[in-house]
mmCIF file of C-alpha atoms in Angstrom:
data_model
loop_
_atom_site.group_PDB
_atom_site.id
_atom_site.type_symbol
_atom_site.label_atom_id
_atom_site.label_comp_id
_atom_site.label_asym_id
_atom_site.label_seq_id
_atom_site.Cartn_x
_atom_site.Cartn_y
_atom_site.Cartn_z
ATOM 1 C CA UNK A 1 -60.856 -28.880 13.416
ATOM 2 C CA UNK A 2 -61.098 -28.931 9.585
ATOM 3 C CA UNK A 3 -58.680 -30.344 7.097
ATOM 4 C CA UNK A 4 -58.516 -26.757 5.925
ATOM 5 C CA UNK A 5 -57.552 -25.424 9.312
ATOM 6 C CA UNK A 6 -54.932 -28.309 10.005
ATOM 7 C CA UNK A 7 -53.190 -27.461 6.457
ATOM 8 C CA UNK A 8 -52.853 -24.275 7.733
ATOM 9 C CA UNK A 9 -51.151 -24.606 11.361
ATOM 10 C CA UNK A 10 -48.846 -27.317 9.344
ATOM 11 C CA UNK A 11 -47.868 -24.806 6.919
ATOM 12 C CA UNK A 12 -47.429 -22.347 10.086
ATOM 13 C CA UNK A 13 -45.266 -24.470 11.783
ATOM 14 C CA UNK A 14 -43.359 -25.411 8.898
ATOM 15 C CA UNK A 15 -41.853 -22.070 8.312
ATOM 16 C CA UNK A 16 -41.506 -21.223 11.856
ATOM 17 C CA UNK A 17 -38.716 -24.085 12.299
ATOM 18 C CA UNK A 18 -37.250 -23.245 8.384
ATOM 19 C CA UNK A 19 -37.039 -19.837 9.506
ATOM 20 C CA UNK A 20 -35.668 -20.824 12.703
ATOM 21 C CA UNK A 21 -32.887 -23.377 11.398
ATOM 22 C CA UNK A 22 -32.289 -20.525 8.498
ATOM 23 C CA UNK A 23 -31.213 -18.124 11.503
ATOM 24 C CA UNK A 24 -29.381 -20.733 12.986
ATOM 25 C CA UNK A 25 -27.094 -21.644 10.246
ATOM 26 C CA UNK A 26 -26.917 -17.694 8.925
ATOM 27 C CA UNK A 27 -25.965 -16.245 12.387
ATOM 28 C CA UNK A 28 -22.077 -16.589 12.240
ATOM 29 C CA UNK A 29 -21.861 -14.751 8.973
ATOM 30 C CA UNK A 30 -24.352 -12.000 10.993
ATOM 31 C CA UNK A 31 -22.257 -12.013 13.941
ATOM 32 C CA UNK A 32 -18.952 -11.793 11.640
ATOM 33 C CA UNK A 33 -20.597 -8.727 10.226
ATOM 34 C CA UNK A 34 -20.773 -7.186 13.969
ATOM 35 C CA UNK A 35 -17.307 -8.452 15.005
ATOM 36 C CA UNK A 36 -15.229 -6.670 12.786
ATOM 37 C CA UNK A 37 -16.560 -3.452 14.377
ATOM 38 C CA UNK A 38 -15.736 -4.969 17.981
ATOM 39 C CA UNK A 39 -12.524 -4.662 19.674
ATOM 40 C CA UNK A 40 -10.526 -7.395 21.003
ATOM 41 C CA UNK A 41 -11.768 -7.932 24.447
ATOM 42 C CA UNK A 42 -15.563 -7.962 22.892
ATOM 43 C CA UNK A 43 -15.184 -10.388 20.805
ATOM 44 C CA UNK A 44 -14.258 -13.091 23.381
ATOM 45 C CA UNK A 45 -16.616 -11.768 25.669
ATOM 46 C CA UNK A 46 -20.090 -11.360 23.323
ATOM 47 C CA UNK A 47 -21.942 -13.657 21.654
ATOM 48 C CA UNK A 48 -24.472 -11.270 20.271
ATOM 49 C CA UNK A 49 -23.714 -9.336 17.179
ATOM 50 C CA UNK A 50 -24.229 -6.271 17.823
ATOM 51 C CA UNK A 51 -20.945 -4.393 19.018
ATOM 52 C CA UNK A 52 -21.064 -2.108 22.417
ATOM 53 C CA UNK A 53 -18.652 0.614 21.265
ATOM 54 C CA UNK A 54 -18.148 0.116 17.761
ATOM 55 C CA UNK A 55 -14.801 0.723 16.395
ATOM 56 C CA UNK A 56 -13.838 0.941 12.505
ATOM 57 C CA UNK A 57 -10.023 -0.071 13.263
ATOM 58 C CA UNK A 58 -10.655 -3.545 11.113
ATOM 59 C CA UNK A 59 -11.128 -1.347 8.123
ATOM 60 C CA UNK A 60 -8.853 0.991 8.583
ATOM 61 C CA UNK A 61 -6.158 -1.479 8.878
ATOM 62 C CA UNK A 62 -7.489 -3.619 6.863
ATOM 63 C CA UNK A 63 -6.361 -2.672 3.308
ATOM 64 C CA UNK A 64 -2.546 -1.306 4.894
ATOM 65 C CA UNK A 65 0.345 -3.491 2.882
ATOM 66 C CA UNK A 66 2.146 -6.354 4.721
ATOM 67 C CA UNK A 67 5.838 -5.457 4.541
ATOM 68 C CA UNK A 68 5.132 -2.967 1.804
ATOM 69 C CA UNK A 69 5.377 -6.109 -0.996
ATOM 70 C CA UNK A 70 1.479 -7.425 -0.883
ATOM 71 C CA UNK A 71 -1.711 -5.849 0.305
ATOM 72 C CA UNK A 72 -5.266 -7.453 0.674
ATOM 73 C CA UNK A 73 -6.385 -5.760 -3.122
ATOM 74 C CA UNK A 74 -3.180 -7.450 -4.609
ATOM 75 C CA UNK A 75 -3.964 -10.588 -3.087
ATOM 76 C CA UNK A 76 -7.671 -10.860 -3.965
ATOM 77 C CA UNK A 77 -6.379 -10.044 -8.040
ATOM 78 C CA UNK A 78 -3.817 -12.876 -7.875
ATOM 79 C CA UNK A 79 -6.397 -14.790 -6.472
ATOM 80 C CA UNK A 80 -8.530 -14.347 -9.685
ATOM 81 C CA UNK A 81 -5.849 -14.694 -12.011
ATOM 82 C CA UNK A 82 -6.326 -18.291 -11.299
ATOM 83 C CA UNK A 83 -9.875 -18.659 -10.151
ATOM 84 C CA UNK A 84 -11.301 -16.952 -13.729
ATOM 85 C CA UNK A 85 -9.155 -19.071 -16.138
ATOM 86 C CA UNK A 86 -9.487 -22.384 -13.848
ATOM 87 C CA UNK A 87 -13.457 -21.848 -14.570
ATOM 88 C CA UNK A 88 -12.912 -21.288 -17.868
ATOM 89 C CA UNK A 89 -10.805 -24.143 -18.927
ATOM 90 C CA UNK A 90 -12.956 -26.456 -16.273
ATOM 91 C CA UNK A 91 -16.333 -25.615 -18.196
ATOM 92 C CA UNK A 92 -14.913 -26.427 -21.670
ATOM 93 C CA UNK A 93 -12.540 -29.506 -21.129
ATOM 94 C CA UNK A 94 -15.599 -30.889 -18.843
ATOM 95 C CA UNK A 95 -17.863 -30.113 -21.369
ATOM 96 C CA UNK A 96 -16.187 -31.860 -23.721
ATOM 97 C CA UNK A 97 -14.564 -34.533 -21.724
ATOM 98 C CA UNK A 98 -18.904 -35.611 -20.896
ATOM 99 C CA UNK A 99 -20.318 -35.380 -24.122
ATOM 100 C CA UNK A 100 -17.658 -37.840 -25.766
ATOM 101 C CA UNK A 101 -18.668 -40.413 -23.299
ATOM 102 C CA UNK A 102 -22.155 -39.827 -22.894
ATOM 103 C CA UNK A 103 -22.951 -39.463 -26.813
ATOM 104 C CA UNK A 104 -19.940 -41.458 -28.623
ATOM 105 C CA UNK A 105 -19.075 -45.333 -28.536
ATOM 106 C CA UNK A 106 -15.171 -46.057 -28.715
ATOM 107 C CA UNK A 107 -13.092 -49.106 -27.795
ATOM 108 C CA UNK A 108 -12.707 -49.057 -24.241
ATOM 109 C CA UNK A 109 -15.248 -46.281 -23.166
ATOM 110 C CA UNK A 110 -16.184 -48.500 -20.260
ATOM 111 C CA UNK A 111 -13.197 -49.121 -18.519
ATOM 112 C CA UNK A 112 -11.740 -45.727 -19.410
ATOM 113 C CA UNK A 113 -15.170 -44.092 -17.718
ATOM 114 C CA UNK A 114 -14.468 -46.566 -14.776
ATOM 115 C CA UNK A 115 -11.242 -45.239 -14.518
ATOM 116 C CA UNK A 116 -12.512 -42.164 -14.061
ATOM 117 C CA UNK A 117 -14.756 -42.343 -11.949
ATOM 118 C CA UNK A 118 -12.521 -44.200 -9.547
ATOM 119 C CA UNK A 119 -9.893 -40.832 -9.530
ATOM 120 C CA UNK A 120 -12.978 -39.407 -7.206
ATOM 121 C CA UNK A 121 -12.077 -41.170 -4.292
ATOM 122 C CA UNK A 122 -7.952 -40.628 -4.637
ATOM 123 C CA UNK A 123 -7.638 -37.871 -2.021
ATOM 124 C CA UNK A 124 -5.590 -35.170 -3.119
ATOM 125 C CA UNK A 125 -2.784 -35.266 -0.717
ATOM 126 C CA UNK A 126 -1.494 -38.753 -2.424
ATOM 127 C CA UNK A 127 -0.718 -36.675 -5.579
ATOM 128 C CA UNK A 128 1.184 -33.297 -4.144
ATOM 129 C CA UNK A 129 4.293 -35.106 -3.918
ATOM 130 C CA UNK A 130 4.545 -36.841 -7.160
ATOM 131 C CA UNK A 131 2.739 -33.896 -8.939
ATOM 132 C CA UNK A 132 5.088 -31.110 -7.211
ATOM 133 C CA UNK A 133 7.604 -33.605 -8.340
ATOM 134 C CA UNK A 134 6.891 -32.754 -12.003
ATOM 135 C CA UNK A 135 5.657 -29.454 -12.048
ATOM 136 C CA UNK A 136 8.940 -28.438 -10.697
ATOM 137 C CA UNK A 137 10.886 -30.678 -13.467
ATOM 138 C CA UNK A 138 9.087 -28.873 -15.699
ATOM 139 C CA UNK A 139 10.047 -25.281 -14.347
ATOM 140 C CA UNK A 140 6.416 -24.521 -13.360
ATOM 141 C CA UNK A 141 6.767 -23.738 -9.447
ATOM 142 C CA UNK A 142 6.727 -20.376 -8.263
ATOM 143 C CA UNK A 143 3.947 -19.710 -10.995
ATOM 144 C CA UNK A 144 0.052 -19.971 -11.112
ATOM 145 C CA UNK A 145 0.498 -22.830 -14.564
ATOM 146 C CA UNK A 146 0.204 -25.843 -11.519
ATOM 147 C CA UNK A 147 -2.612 -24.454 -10.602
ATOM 148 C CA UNK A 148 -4.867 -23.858 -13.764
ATOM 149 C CA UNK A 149 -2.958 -26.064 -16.586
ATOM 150 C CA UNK A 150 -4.499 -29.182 -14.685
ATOM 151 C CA UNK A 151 -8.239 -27.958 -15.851
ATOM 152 C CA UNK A 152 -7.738 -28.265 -18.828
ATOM 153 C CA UNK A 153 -7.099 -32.024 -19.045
ATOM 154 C CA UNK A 154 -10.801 -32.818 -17.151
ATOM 155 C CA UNK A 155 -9.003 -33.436 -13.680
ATOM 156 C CA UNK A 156 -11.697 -32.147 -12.026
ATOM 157 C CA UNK A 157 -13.471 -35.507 -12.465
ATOM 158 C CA UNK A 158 -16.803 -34.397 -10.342
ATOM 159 C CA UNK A 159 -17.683 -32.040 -13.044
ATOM 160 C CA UNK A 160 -17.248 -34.525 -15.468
ATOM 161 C CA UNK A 161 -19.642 -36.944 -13.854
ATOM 162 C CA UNK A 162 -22.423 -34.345 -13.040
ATOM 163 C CA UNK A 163 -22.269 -32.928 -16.501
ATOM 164 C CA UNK A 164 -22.558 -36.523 -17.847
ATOM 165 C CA UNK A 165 -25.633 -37.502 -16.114
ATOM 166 C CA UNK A 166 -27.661 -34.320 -17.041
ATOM 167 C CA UNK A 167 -26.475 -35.339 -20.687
ATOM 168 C CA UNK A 168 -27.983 -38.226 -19.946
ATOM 169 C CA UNK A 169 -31.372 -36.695 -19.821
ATOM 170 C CA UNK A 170 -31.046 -34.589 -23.122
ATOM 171 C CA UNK A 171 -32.802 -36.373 -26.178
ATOM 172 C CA UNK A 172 -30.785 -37.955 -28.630
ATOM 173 C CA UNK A 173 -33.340 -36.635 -31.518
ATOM 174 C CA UNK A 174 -32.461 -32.856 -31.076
ATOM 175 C CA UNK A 175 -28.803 -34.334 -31.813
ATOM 176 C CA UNK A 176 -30.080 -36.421 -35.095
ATOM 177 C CA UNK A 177 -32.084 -33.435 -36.101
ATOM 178 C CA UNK A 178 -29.167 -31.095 -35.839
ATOM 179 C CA UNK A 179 -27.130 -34.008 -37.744
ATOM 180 C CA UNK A 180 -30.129 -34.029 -40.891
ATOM 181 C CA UNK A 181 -29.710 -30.102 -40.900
ATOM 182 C CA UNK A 182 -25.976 -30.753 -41.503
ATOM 183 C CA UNK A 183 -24.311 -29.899 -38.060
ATOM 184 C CA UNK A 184 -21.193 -31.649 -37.450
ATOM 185 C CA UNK A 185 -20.565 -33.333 -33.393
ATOM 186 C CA UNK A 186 -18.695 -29.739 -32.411
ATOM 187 C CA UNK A 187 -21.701 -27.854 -33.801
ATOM 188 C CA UNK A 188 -23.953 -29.998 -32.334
ATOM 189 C CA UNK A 189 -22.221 -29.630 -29.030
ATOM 190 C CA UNK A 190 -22.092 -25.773 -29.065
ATOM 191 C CA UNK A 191 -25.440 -24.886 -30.282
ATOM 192 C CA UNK A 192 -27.939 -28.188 -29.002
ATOM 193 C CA UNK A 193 -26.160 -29.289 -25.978
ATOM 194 C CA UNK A 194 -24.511 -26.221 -24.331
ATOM 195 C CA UNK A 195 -27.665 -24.149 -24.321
ATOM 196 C CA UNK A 196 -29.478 -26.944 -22.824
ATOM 197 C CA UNK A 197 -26.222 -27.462 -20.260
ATOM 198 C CA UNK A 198 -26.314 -24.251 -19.084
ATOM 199 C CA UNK A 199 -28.047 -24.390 -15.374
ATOM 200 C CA UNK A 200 -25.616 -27.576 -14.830
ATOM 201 C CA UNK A 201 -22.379 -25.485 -16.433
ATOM 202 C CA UNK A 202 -23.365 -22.721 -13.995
ATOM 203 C CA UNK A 203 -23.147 -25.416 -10.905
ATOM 204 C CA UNK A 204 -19.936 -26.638 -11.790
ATOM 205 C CA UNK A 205 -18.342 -22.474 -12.230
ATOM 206 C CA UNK A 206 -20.003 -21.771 -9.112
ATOM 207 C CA UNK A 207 -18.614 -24.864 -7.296
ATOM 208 C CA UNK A 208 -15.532 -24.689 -9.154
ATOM 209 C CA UNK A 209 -15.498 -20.403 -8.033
ATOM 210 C CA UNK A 210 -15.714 -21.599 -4.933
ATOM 211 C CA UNK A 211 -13.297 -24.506 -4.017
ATOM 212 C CA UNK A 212 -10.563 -22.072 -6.157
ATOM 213 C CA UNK A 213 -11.022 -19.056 -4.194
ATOM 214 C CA UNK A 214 -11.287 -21.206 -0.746
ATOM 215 C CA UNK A 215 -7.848 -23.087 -2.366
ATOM 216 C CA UNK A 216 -4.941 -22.929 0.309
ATOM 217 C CA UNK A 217 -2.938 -25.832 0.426
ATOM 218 C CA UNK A 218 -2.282 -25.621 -3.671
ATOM 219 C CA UNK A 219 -1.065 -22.086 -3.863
ATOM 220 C CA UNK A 220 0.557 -22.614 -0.306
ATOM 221 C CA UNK A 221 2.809 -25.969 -2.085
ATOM 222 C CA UNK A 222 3.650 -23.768 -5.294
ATOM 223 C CA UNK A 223 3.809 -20.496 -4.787
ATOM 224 C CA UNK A 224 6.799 -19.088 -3.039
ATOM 225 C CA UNK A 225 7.144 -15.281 -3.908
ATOM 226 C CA UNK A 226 5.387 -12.917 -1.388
ATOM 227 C CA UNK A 227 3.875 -10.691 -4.499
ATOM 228 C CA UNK A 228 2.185 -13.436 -5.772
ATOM 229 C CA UNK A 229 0.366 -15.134 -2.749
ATOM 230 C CA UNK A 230 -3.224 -15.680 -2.772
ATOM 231 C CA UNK A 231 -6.033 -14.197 -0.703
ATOM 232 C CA UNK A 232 -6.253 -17.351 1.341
ATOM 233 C CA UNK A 233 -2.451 -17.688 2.409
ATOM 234 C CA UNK A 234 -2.608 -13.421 2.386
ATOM 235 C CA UNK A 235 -4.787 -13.707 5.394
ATOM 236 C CA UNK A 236 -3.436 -16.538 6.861
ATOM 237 C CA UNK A 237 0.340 -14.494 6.530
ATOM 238 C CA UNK A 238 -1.618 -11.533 8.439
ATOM 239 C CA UNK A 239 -1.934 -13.590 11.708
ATOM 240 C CA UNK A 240 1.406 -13.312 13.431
ATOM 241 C CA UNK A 241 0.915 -15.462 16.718
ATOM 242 C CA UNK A 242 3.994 -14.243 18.301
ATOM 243 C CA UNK A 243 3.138 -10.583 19.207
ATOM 244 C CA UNK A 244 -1.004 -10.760 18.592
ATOM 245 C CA UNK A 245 -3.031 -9.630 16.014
ATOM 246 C CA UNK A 246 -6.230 -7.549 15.558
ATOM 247 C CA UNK A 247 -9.353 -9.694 15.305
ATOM 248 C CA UNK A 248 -11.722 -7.355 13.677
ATOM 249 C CA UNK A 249 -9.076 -6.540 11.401
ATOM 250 C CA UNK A 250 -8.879 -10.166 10.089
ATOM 251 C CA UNK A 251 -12.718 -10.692 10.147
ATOM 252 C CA UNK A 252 -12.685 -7.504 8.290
ATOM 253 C CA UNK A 253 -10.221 -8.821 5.542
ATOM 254 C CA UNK A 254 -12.500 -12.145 5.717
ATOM 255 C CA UNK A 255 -15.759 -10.253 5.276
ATOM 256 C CA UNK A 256 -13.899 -8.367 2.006
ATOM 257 C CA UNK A 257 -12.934 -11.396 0.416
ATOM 258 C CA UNK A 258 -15.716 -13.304 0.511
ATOM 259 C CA UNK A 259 -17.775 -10.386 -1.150
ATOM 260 C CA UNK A 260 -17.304 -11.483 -4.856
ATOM 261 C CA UNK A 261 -17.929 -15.059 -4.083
ATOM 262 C CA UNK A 262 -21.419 -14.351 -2.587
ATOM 263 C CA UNK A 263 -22.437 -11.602 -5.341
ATOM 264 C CA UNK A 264 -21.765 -14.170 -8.117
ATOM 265 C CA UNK A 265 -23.695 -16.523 -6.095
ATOM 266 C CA UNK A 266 -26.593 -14.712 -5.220
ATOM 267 C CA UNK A 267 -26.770 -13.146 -9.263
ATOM 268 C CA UNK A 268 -26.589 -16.658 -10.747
ATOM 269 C CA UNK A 269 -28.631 -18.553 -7.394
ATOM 270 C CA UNK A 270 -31.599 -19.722 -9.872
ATOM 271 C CA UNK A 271 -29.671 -21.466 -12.711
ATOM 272 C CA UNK A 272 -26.896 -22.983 -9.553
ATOM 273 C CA UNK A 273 -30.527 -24.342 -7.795
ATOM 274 C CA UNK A 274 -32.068 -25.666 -11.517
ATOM 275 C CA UNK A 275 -28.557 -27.539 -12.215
ATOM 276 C CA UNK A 276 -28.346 -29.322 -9.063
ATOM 277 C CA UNK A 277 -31.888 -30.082 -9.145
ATOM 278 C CA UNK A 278 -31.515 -31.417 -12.721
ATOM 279 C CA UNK A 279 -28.421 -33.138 -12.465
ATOM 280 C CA UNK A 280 -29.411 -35.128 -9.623
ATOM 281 C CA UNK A 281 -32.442 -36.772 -10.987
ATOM 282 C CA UNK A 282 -31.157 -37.162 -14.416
ATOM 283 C CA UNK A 283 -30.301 -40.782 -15.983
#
């Protein structure tokens, strides 16, 4: 057997197992497609995706109000009203929050970066109290400002690092040539270093799109009025143990929700692949 021929069963084999793990991992989102159009009894009893008898009750039922105050449209907009300005303010205090310790030299940058840095491994659930704590002091619960005021301070702290390290990798001259053509440090920022941030700044949106629109304990702790829940807490409020509840309605609800997440993954997949990449073998 040739070299030649041995590439080529390796290369064979290769995609037959990434192929294989790929409909491995993408089968329960394929199977949640097919469940929403089972009934009930189905579901429990089928494994395979396909539905028997399908039925179109999830649907149906899917978009009806609960107790006439908050349906699963409502939900999903309140849901945005934080996710969209959350990015937003993320991006640009981030932004901002990197360059000044990747480009500038001030007393104390090293122990304030340390500091930091060390807020990463503070779990969350050691600052609810003390933070709801405030928040309400400050007349802020039963509102969405807890939730997307935060951003714009850098407490996102991940974002800052990653954003940091691909700075790391951008060439101080195009920042000294910028400086001789008579750019001052916020010009600088906004036309060298943003357009050369971009595939990183569209990691950290998509990440941050993500964890926001996944977020359930956070509106869960602050938000207390039924018209403003969240599309997380919406669908958790739909499952009523007591008396049952319709699976393929729920799925259905799921399957709705988690439309906008994957179109404004899949339309901005490149850049989200080209910032990880980058920001991982930068510095």
């Amino acid at each position: 057997m040739t070299r030649e021929q041995k590439n080529q069963i390796s290369t064979v084999l290769r995609y037959i197992v990434l192929i294989l793990v790929g409909i491995i991992m993408v089968y329960p989102l394929i199977w949640m497609v097919g469940a929403t159009f089972k009934t009930n009894s189905e579901i429990f009893t089928s494994a395979w995706f396909w539905p028997k008898n399908p039925v179109f009750d999830g649907y149906n039922d899917a978009f009806k109000s609960y107790g006439g105050k908050i349906d699963l449209i409502k939900s999903m907009i309140n849901t945005y009203k934080i996710v969209i300005p959350k990015v937003i303010f993320t991006l640009v205090s981030a932004t901002i929050t990197a360059y000044g310790f990747a480009r500038f030299n001030f007393k104390g940058k090293n122990i304030f970066f340390a500091l930091l840095m060390c807020t990463l491994f503070l779990p969350q659930v050691v600052l609810n109290a003390p933070q709801y704590i405030m928040f309400n002091k400050w007349g802020w619960v039963d509102s969405y400002l807890p939730l997307v005021i935060p951003s714009l301070f850098a407490c996102d702290t991940y974002f800052v690092f990653m954003l940091n390290q691909f700075l790391r990798g951008i060439p101080r001259e195009l920042e000294e040539a910028a400086k001789i053509d008579g750019c001052n440090a916020i010009q600088t920022l906004w036309y060298v270093i943003v357009p050369m941030l971009k595939p990183s700044l569209v990691s950290c949106a998509l990440f941050q799109f993500m964890w926001t629109s996944n977020d359930f304990q956070g509106p869960l702790i602050y938000i207390s009025t039924m018209t403003k829940y969240t599309n997380s807490i919406y669908l958790r409020m739909s499952m009523d143990g007591d008396v049952g509840f319709q699976w393929n309605r729920v799925l259905a609800m799921s399957l709705i929700s988690i439309i906008p997440s994957l179109i404004v993954f899949f339309a901005s997949q490149d850049s989200f692949v080209e910032g990880i990449a980058a920001g991982g073998v930068k510095g």
